C-alpha positions as a Markdown table, in Angstrom:
| # | Residue | x | y | z |
|---|---|---|---|---|
| 1 | Met | 75.7 | 66.1 | 100.4 |
| 2 | Ser | 76.0 | 69.5 | 98.6 |
| 3 | Asn | 74.4 | 72.5 | 100.1 |
| 4 | Ile | 72.8 | 74.4 | 97.2 |
| 5 | Gln | 71.5 | 77.0 | 99.7 |
| 6 | His | 74.9 | 78.6 | 99.4 |
| 7 | Ala | 73.9 | 79.8 | 95.9 |
| 8 | Gly | 71.0 | 81.9 | 97.4 |
| 9 | Thr | 67.5 | 82.3 | 96.2 |
| 10 | Phe | 65.4 | 84.3 | 93.7 |
| 11 | Thr | 61.8 | 84.9 | 93.0 |
| 12 | Leu | 60.1 | 82.8 | 90.3 |
| 13 | Gly | 56.5 | 83.7 | 90.0 |
| 14 | Ser | 54.8 | 83.4 | 93.4 |
| 15 | His | 57.7 | 81.1 | 94.8 |
| 16 | Thr | 61.1 | 81.8 | 96.0 |
| 17 | Val | 63.4 | 79.1 | 94.7 |
| 18 | Lys | 67.1 | 78.1 | 95.2 |
| 19 | Arg | 69.2 | 79.4 | 92.3 |
| 20 | Leu | 70.5 | 75.9 | 91.4 |
| 21 | Gly | 67.7 | 73.8 | 89.9 |
| 22 | Tyr | 67.6 | 70.8 | 87.5 |
| 23 | Gly | 66.7 | 70.5 | 83.8 |
| 24 | Ala | 65.0 | 67.3 | 82.9 |
| 25 | Met | 65.7 | 67.4 | 79.1 |
| 26 | Gln | 68.6 | 64.9 | 79.2 |
| 27 | Leu | 66.4 | 62.2 | 80.8 |
| 28 | Ala | 64.8 | 61.4 | 77.4 |
| 29 | Gly | 66.6 | 59.3 | 74.8 |
| 30 | Pro | 69.3 | 60.4 | 72.3 |
| 31 | Gly | 68.4 | 63.7 | 70.7 |
| 32 | Val | 65.8 | 64.3 | 73.5 |
| 33 | Phe | 63.7 | 61.7 | 71.6 |
| 34 | Gly | 62.2 | 58.4 | 72.9 |
| 35 | Pro | 62.6 | 56.8 | 76.3 |
| 36 | Pro | 65.6 | 56.9 | 78.5 |
| 37 | Lys | 68.3 | 54.3 | 78.1 |
| 38 | Asp | 67.9 | 53.4 | 81.8 |
| 39 | His | 64.4 | 54.1 | 83.2 |
| 40 | Asp | 65.3 | 53.4 | 86.8 |
| 41 | Ala | 68.4 | 55.6 | 86.6 |
| 42 | Ala | 66.3 | 58.5 | 85.3 |
| 43 | Leu | 63.9 | 58.1 | 88.3 |
| 44 | Ala | 66.9 | 58.0 | 90.6 |
| 45 | Val | 68.3 | 61.3 | 89.3 |
| 46 | Leu | 65.0 | 63.1 | 89.8 |
| 47 | Arg | 64.6 | 61.7 | 93.4 |
| 48 | Glu | 68.2 | 62.6 | 94.2 |
| 49 | Ala | 67.7 | 66.2 | 92.9 |
| 50 | Val | 64.8 | 66.7 | 95.3 |
| 51 | Ala | 66.7 | 65.0 | 98.1 |
| 52 | Gln | 69.5 | 67.4 | 97.6 |
| 53 | Gly | 67.2 | 70.3 | 98.0 |
| 54 | Val | 66.3 | 71.2 | 94.4 |
| 55 | Asp | 63.0 | 73.0 | 94.3 |
| 56 | His | 62.9 | 74.1 | 90.6 |
| 57 | Ile | 62.7 | 71.5 | 87.8 |
| 58 | Asp | 62.5 | 72.5 | 84.2 |
| 59 | Thr | 60.8 | 70.2 | 81.7 |
| 60 | Ser | 58.5 | 70.2 | 78.6 |
| 61 | Asp | 56.0 | 67.8 | 77.2 |
| 62 | Phe | 57.9 | 67.9 | 73.8 |
| 63 | Tyr | 60.9 | 66.3 | 75.5 |
| 64 | Gly | 60.5 | 62.7 | 74.3 |
| 65 | Pro | 57.8 | 63.7 | 73.6 |
| 66 | His | 55.9 | 63.1 | 76.9 |
| 67 | Val | 58.9 | 61.2 | 78.3 |
| 68 | Thr | 60.3 | 63.6 | 80.9 |
| 69 | Asn | 57.0 | 64.7 | 82.2 |
| 70 | Leu | 55.9 | 61.1 | 82.8 |
| 71 | Leu | 59.2 | 60.3 | 84.5 |
| 72 | Ile | 58.8 | 63.4 | 86.8 |
| 73 | Arg | 55.3 | 62.3 | 87.7 |
| 74 | Glu | 56.4 | 58.7 | 88.4 |
| 75 | Ala | 59.4 | 59.8 | 90.4 |
| 76 | Leu | 58.1 | 62.7 | 92.4 |
| 77 | Ala | 54.3 | 62.7 | 92.6 |
| 78 | Pro | 52.6 | 63.6 | 94.9 |
| 79 | Tyr | 54.8 | 66.7 | 94.7 |
| 80 | Lys | 56.3 | 68.6 | 97.6 |
| 81 | Asp | 54.6 | 71.9 | 98.2 |
| 82 | Asp | 57.7 | 73.9 | 97.5 |
| 83 | Leu | 58.6 | 72.2 | 94.2 |
| 84 | Val | 58.2 | 74.5 | 91.2 |
| 85 | Ile | 57.9 | 72.6 | 87.9 |
| 86 | Val | 58.4 | 74.9 | 84.9 |
| 87 | Thr | 57.4 | 73.7 | 81.5 |
| 88 | Lys | 57.3 | 75.1 | 78.0 |
| 89 | Ile | 55.1 | 75.1 | 74.9 |
| 90 | Gly | 55.4 | 76.3 | 71.4 |
| 91 | Ala | 57.1 | 73.4 | 69.7 |
| 92 | Arg | 56.3 | 69.8 | 68.8 |
| 93 | Arg | 58.3 | 66.8 | 67.6 |
| 94 | Asp | 58.1 | 65.3 | 64.1 |
| 95 | Thr | 58.2 | 61.5 | 63.8 |
| 96 | Asp | 61.9 | 61.7 | 62.9 |
| 97 | Gly | 62.6 | 63.7 | 66.1 |
| 98 | Ser | 62.9 | 67.1 | 64.4 |
| 99 | Trp | 61.6 | 70.2 | 66.2 |
| 100 | Leu | 58.7 | 72.1 | 64.6 |
| 101 | Pro | 56.8 | 75.2 | 65.7 |
| 102 | Ala | 53.4 | 74.6 | 67.2 |
| 103 | Phe | 51.9 | 78.1 | 67.5 |
| 104 | Ser | 48.3 | 77.7 | 66.6 |
| 105 | Pro | 45.7 | 78.3 | 69.3 |
| 106 | Glu | 44.7 | 74.7 | 69.1 |
| 107 | Ala | 48.3 | 73.4 | 69.4 |
| 108 | Leu | 49.1 | 75.7 | 72.4 |
| 109 | Thr | 45.9 | 74.8 | 74.2 |
| 110 | Gln | 46.6 | 71.1 | 73.6 |
| 111 | Ala | 50.1 | 71.5 | 74.9 |
| 112 | Val | 49.0 | 73.0 | 78.2 |
| 113 | His | 46.5 | 70.2 | 78.7 |
| 114 | Asp | 49.1 | 67.6 | 77.8 |
| 115 | Asn | 51.5 | 69.0 | 80.3 |
| 116 | Leu | 48.8 | 69.1 | 83.0 |
| 117 | Ser | 47.8 | 65.5 | 82.2 |
| 118 | Asn | 51.3 | 64.0 | 82.0 |
| 119 | Leu | 52.6 | 65.8 | 85.1 |
| 120 | Gly | 49.4 | 65.0 | 87.0 |
| 121 | Leu | 48.7 | 68.6 | 87.9 |
| 122 | Lys | 45.6 | 70.7 | 88.0 |
| 123 | Val | 47.5 | 74.0 | 87.3 |
| 124 | Leu | 51.0 | 74.6 | 85.9 |
| 125 | Asp | 53.2 | 76.8 | 88.0 |
| 126 | Val | 55.1 | 78.4 | 85.2 |
| 127 | Val | 54.8 | 78.0 | 81.4 |
| 128 | Asn | 57.4 | 79.4 | 79.1 |
| 129 | Leu | 56.3 | 80.2 | 75.6 |
| 130 | Arg | 59.1 | 79.0 | 73.3 |
| 131 | Ile | 59.4 | 81.2 | 70.2 |
| 132 | Met | 60.4 | 79.2 | 67.1 |
| 133 | Phe | 60.8 | 81.8 | 64.4 |
| 134 | Asp | 64.3 | 80.5 | 64.0 |
| 135 | Thr | 65.5 | 77.1 | 65.5 |
| 136 | His | 69.1 | 78.4 | 65.8 |
| 137 | Gly | 68.3 | 81.3 | 68.1 |
| 138 | Pro | 66.0 | 84.3 | 68.8 |
| 139 | Ala | 64.6 | 86.1 | 65.7 |
| 140 | Glu | 62.4 | 89.2 | 65.6 |
| 141 | Gly | 58.7 | 88.9 | 65.0 |
| 142 | Ser | 55.5 | 89.6 | 66.8 |
| 143 | Ile | 54.6 | 87.2 | 69.7 |
| 144 | Glu | 51.2 | 88.8 | 70.4 |
| 145 | Ala | 49.1 | 86.0 | 68.9 |
| 146 | Pro | 50.5 | 83.0 | 70.7 |
| 147 | Leu | 51.1 | 84.9 | 74.0 |
| 148 | Thr | 47.5 | 86.1 | 74.0 |
| 149 | Val | 46.4 | 82.4 | 73.8 |
| 150 | Leu | 48.6 | 81.5 | 76.7 |
| 151 | Ala | 47.4 | 84.5 | 78.7 |
| 152 | Glu | 43.8 | 83.4 | 78.2 |
| 153 | Leu | 44.7 | 79.9 | 79.5 |
| 154 | Gln | 46.2 | 81.7 | 82.5 |
| 155 | Gln | 43.0 | 83.6 | 83.1 |
| 156 | Lys | 41.1 | 80.2 | 83.0 |
| 157 | Gly | 43.3 | 79.1 | 85.9 |
| 158 | Leu | 45.3 | 76.4 | 84.1 |
| 159 | Val | 48.6 | 78.4 | 84.3 |
| 160 | Arg | 49.8 | 80.5 | 87.2 |
| 161 | His | 52.7 | 82.3 | 85.7 |
| 162 | Ile | 54.1 | 82.9 | 82.2 |
| 163 | Gly | 57.7 | 83.1 | 80.9 |
| 164 | Leu | 59.3 | 83.5 | 77.5 |
| 165 | Ser | 62.0 | 81.4 | 75.8 |
| 166 | Asn | 64.3 | 82.0 | 72.8 |
| 167 | Val | 63.3 | 85.7 | 72.6 |
| 168 | Thr | 64.8 | 89.1 | 71.8 |
| 169 | Pro | 64.6 | 92.2 | 74.1 |
| 170 | Ala | 61.9 | 93.7 | 71.8 |
| 171 | Gln | 59.8 | 90.5 | 72.1 |
| 172 | Ile | 60.1 | 90.6 | 75.9 |
| 173 | Ala | 59.0 | 94.3 | 75.9 |
| 174 | Gln | 56.0 | 93.3 | 73.8 |
| 175 | Gly | 55.2 | 90.3 | 76.0 |
| 176 | Arg | 55.3 | 92.5 | 79.2 |
| 177 | Gly | 52.7 | 94.7 | 77.6 |
| 178 | Ile | 50.4 | 91.7 | 77.2 |
| 179 | Thr | 50.9 | 89.9 | 80.6 |
| 180 | Glu | 53.3 | 89.7 | 83.5 |
| 181 | Ile | 56.5 | 87.8 | 82.5 |
| 182 | Val | 58.2 | 86.1 | 85.4 |
| 183 | Cys | 61.2 | 84.6 | 83.6 |
| 184 | Val | 63.2 | 84.5 | 80.4 |
| 185 | Gln | 64.9 | 81.4 | 79.2 |
| 186 | Asn | 67.6 | 82.0 | 76.5 |
| 187 | Gln | 70.9 | 80.4 | 75.6 |
| 188 | Tyr | 73.7 | 81.9 | 77.7 |
| 189 | Asn | 76.9 | 80.6 | 79.1 |
| 190 | Leu | 80.6 | 81.5 | 79.7 |
| 191 | Ala | 81.3 | 81.6 | 75.9 |
| 192 | His | 77.9 | 82.7 | 74.6 |
| 193 | Arg | 77.1 | 86.0 | 76.1 |
| 194 | Gly | 74.9 | 87.9 | 73.8 |
| 195 | Asp | 72.3 | 88.6 | 76.5 |
| 196 | Asp | 74.7 | 90.4 | 78.9 |
| 197 | Ala | 72.8 | 93.7 | 78.8 |
| 198 | Leu | 69.4 | 91.9 | 78.8 |
| 199 | Ile | 70.3 | 90.0 | 82.0 |
| 200 | Asp | 71.1 | 93.2 | 83.8 |
| 201 | Asp | 67.9 | 94.9 | 82.6 |
| 202 | Leu | 65.8 | 91.9 | 83.8 |
| 203 | Ala | 67.7 | 91.9 | 87.2 |
| 204 | Arg | 66.7 | 95.5 | 87.8 |
| 205 | Asp | 63.0 | 94.5 | 87.2 |
| 206 | Gly | 63.2 | 91.4 | 89.4 |
| 207 | Ile | 62.6 | 89.0 | 86.5 |
| 208 | Ala | 64.5 | 85.7 | 86.6 |
| 209 | Tyr | 66.8 | 84.7 | 83.7 |
| 210 | Val | 67.3 | 81.0 | 83.2 |
| 211 | Pro | 70.1 | 80.2 | 80.8 |
| 212 | Phe | 69.6 | 77.0 | 78.8 |
| 213 | Phe | 72.8 | 75.2 | 77.7 |
| 214 | Pro | 74.6 | 76.6 | 80.7 |
| 215 | Leu | 77.4 | 74.1 | 80.0 |
| 216 | Gly | 77.3 | 74.4 | 76.2 |
| 217 | Gly | 74.4 | 72.0 | 75.5 |
| 218 | Phe | 75.0 | 69.4 | 72.7 |
| 219 | Asn | 78.6 | 70.9 | 72.2 |
| 220 | Pro | 80.0 | 71.2 | 75.7 |
| 221 | Leu | 82.1 | 74.2 | 76.6 |
| 222 | Gln | 85.8 | 73.7 | 75.5 |
| 223 | Ser | 88.2 | 76.3 | 77.0 |
| 224 | Ser | 91.8 | 75.9 | 78.1 |
| 225 | Thr | 91.2 | 78.8 | 80.4 |
| 226 | Leu | 88.2 | 77.1 | 82.0 |
| 227 | Ser | 90.2 | 73.8 | 82.3 |
| 228 | Glu | 93.2 | 75.5 | 83.9 |
| 229 | Ile | 91.1 | 77.4 | 86.5 |
| 230 | Ala | 89.2 | 74.2 | 87.4 |
| 231 | Ala | 92.5 | 72.4 | 87.9 |
| 232 | Arg | 93.8 | 75.3 | 90.1 |
| 233 | Leu | 90.6 | 75.2 | 92.2 |
| 234 | Gly | 90.3 | 71.4 | 92.5 |
| 235 | Ala | 87.0 | 71.5 | 90.7 |
| 236 | Thr | 85.6 | 70.3 | 87.4 |
| 237 | Pro | 85.3 | 72.7 | 84.4 |
| 238 | Met | 81.5 | 72.3 | 84.6 |
| 239 | Gln | 81.5 | 73.3 | 88.3 |
| 240 | Val | 83.5 | 76.4 | 87.5 |
| 241 | Ala | 81.2 | 77.3 | 84.5 |
| 242 | Leu | 78.1 | 77.0 | 86.8 |
| 243 | Ala | 79.8 | 78.9 | 89.6 |
| 244 | Trp | 80.6 | 81.7 | 87.2 |
| 245 | Leu | 77.0 | 82.0 | 86.1 |
| 246 | Leu | 75.9 | 82.2 | 89.8 |
| 247 | Arg | 78.3 | 85.1 | 90.3 |
| 248 | Arg | 77.3 | 86.8 | 87.0 |
| 249 | Ala | 73.9 | 88.2 | 88.2 |
| 250 | Pro | 71.6 | 87.6 | 91.2 |
| 251 | Asn | 68.6 | 86.8 | 88.9 |
| 252 | Ile | 70.2 | 83.9 | 87.1 |
| 253 | Leu | 68.6 | 80.6 | 87.9 |
| 254 | Leu | 70.5 | 77.5 | 86.8 |
| 255 | Ile | 69.0 | 74.3 | 85.4 |
| 256 | Pro | 71.9 | 72.1 | 84.4 |
| 257 | Gly | 70.7 | 68.7 | 83.1 |
| 258 | Thr | 72.2 | 65.3 | 83.4 |
| 259 | Ser | 71.1 | 61.7 | 83.4 |
| 260 | Ser | 73.7 | 60.7 | 86.0 |
| 261 | Val | 73.3 | 60.9 | 89.8 |
| 262 | Gly | 77.1 | 61.4 | 90.0 |
| 263 | His | 77.1 | 64.4 | 87.6 |
| 264 | Leu | 74.0 | 65.8 | 89.3 |
| 265 | Arg | 75.9 | 65.9 | 92.7 |
| 266 | Glu | 78.9 | 67.4 | 91.0 |
| 267 | Asn | 76.8 | 70.1 | 89.4 |
| 268 | Leu | 75.0 | 71.0 | 92.6 |
| 269 | Thr | 78.3 | 71.3 | 94.4 |
| 270 | Ala | 79.0 | 74.4 | 92.2 |
| 271 | Ala | 76.9 | 76.3 | 94.8 |
| 272 | Glu | 79.8 | 76.0 | 97.3 |
| 273 | Leu | 82.6 | 76.9 | 94.9 |
| 274 | Glu | 84.3 | 80.2 | 95.6 |
| 275 | Leu | 85.8 | 81.9 | 92.6 |
| 276 | Pro | 88.7 | 84.3 | 93.4 |
| 277 | Gln | 88.8 | 87.6 | 91.6 |
| 278 | Asp | 91.7 | 86.6 | 89.3 |
| 279 | Ala | 89.8 | 83.6 | 88.2 |
| 280 | Leu | 86.7 | 85.7 | 87.5 |
| 281 | Ser | 88.7 | 88.1 | 85.4 |
| 282 | Glu | 90.1 | 85.3 | 83.4 |
| 283 | Leu | 86.7 | 83.6 | 82.9 |
| 284 | Asp | 85.2 | 86.9 | 81.8 |
| 285 | Gly | 87.7 | 86.9 | 78.9 |
| 286 | Val | 86.6 | 83.5 | 77.6 |
| 287 | Ala | 83.8 | 85.0 | 75.6 |
| 288 | Leu | 86.1 | 87.4 | 73.9 |
| 289 | Ala | 88.3 | 84.5 | 72.8 |
| 290 | Ala | 85.4 | 82.3 | 71.7 |
């Protein structure tokens, strides 16, 4: 059994969570659309994650849609007191599986209620507002209107804490002027390091940074340097990529996703992987070569 406690902990809202968590996105069907190819295997992955000590699960009702939340409820409810389920709103799925913005007050309110209903919760621990001005990455624009709607739902007691996803530093600053922001979820990994300065700024303020696609997402990280270091250390490239993220900053919380119990155990073992200084220096150079 892996010991993810080795990775340490960080504050997420009113909870302190282990820095290695689990992202449920890959439990849905191909393209994060439709049911899983193996329902029982999906339940097994969720149960194994919690059995291994994971206390932070990331999901959204637009995964599937509704698929991952219903799986989480079936596998894990009634939930352990220390389990933090983080969800996100701000997008919806078209009938062909494409991702569309869903920013109207009605859509955001409905999304919170759908998450509550499908997860079987009375209050959502953390809700990330996913900004969809550009589907390919963060793009400038005011987030005041949708964030104000979410803050009002928080005041009604439906949401405990609020985070932001797919955002620029200017949008984070604007958001923090509206309500407390407990986490930021952007794309970041060994090769995609545009948020380096932002991560350090958030660390100083005690705000968690949750990289999505920590292993490259739909296009897994490919790096001869990564592969060579992994071979040297007797680890997988993915374990090394996760271990590097854990070393990168103390406020980074990881949510690698998988639909396989074997891969889940491999990912969680990254908490125990020591990276020597020469390996860290080589890995730091991967982004420059990417």
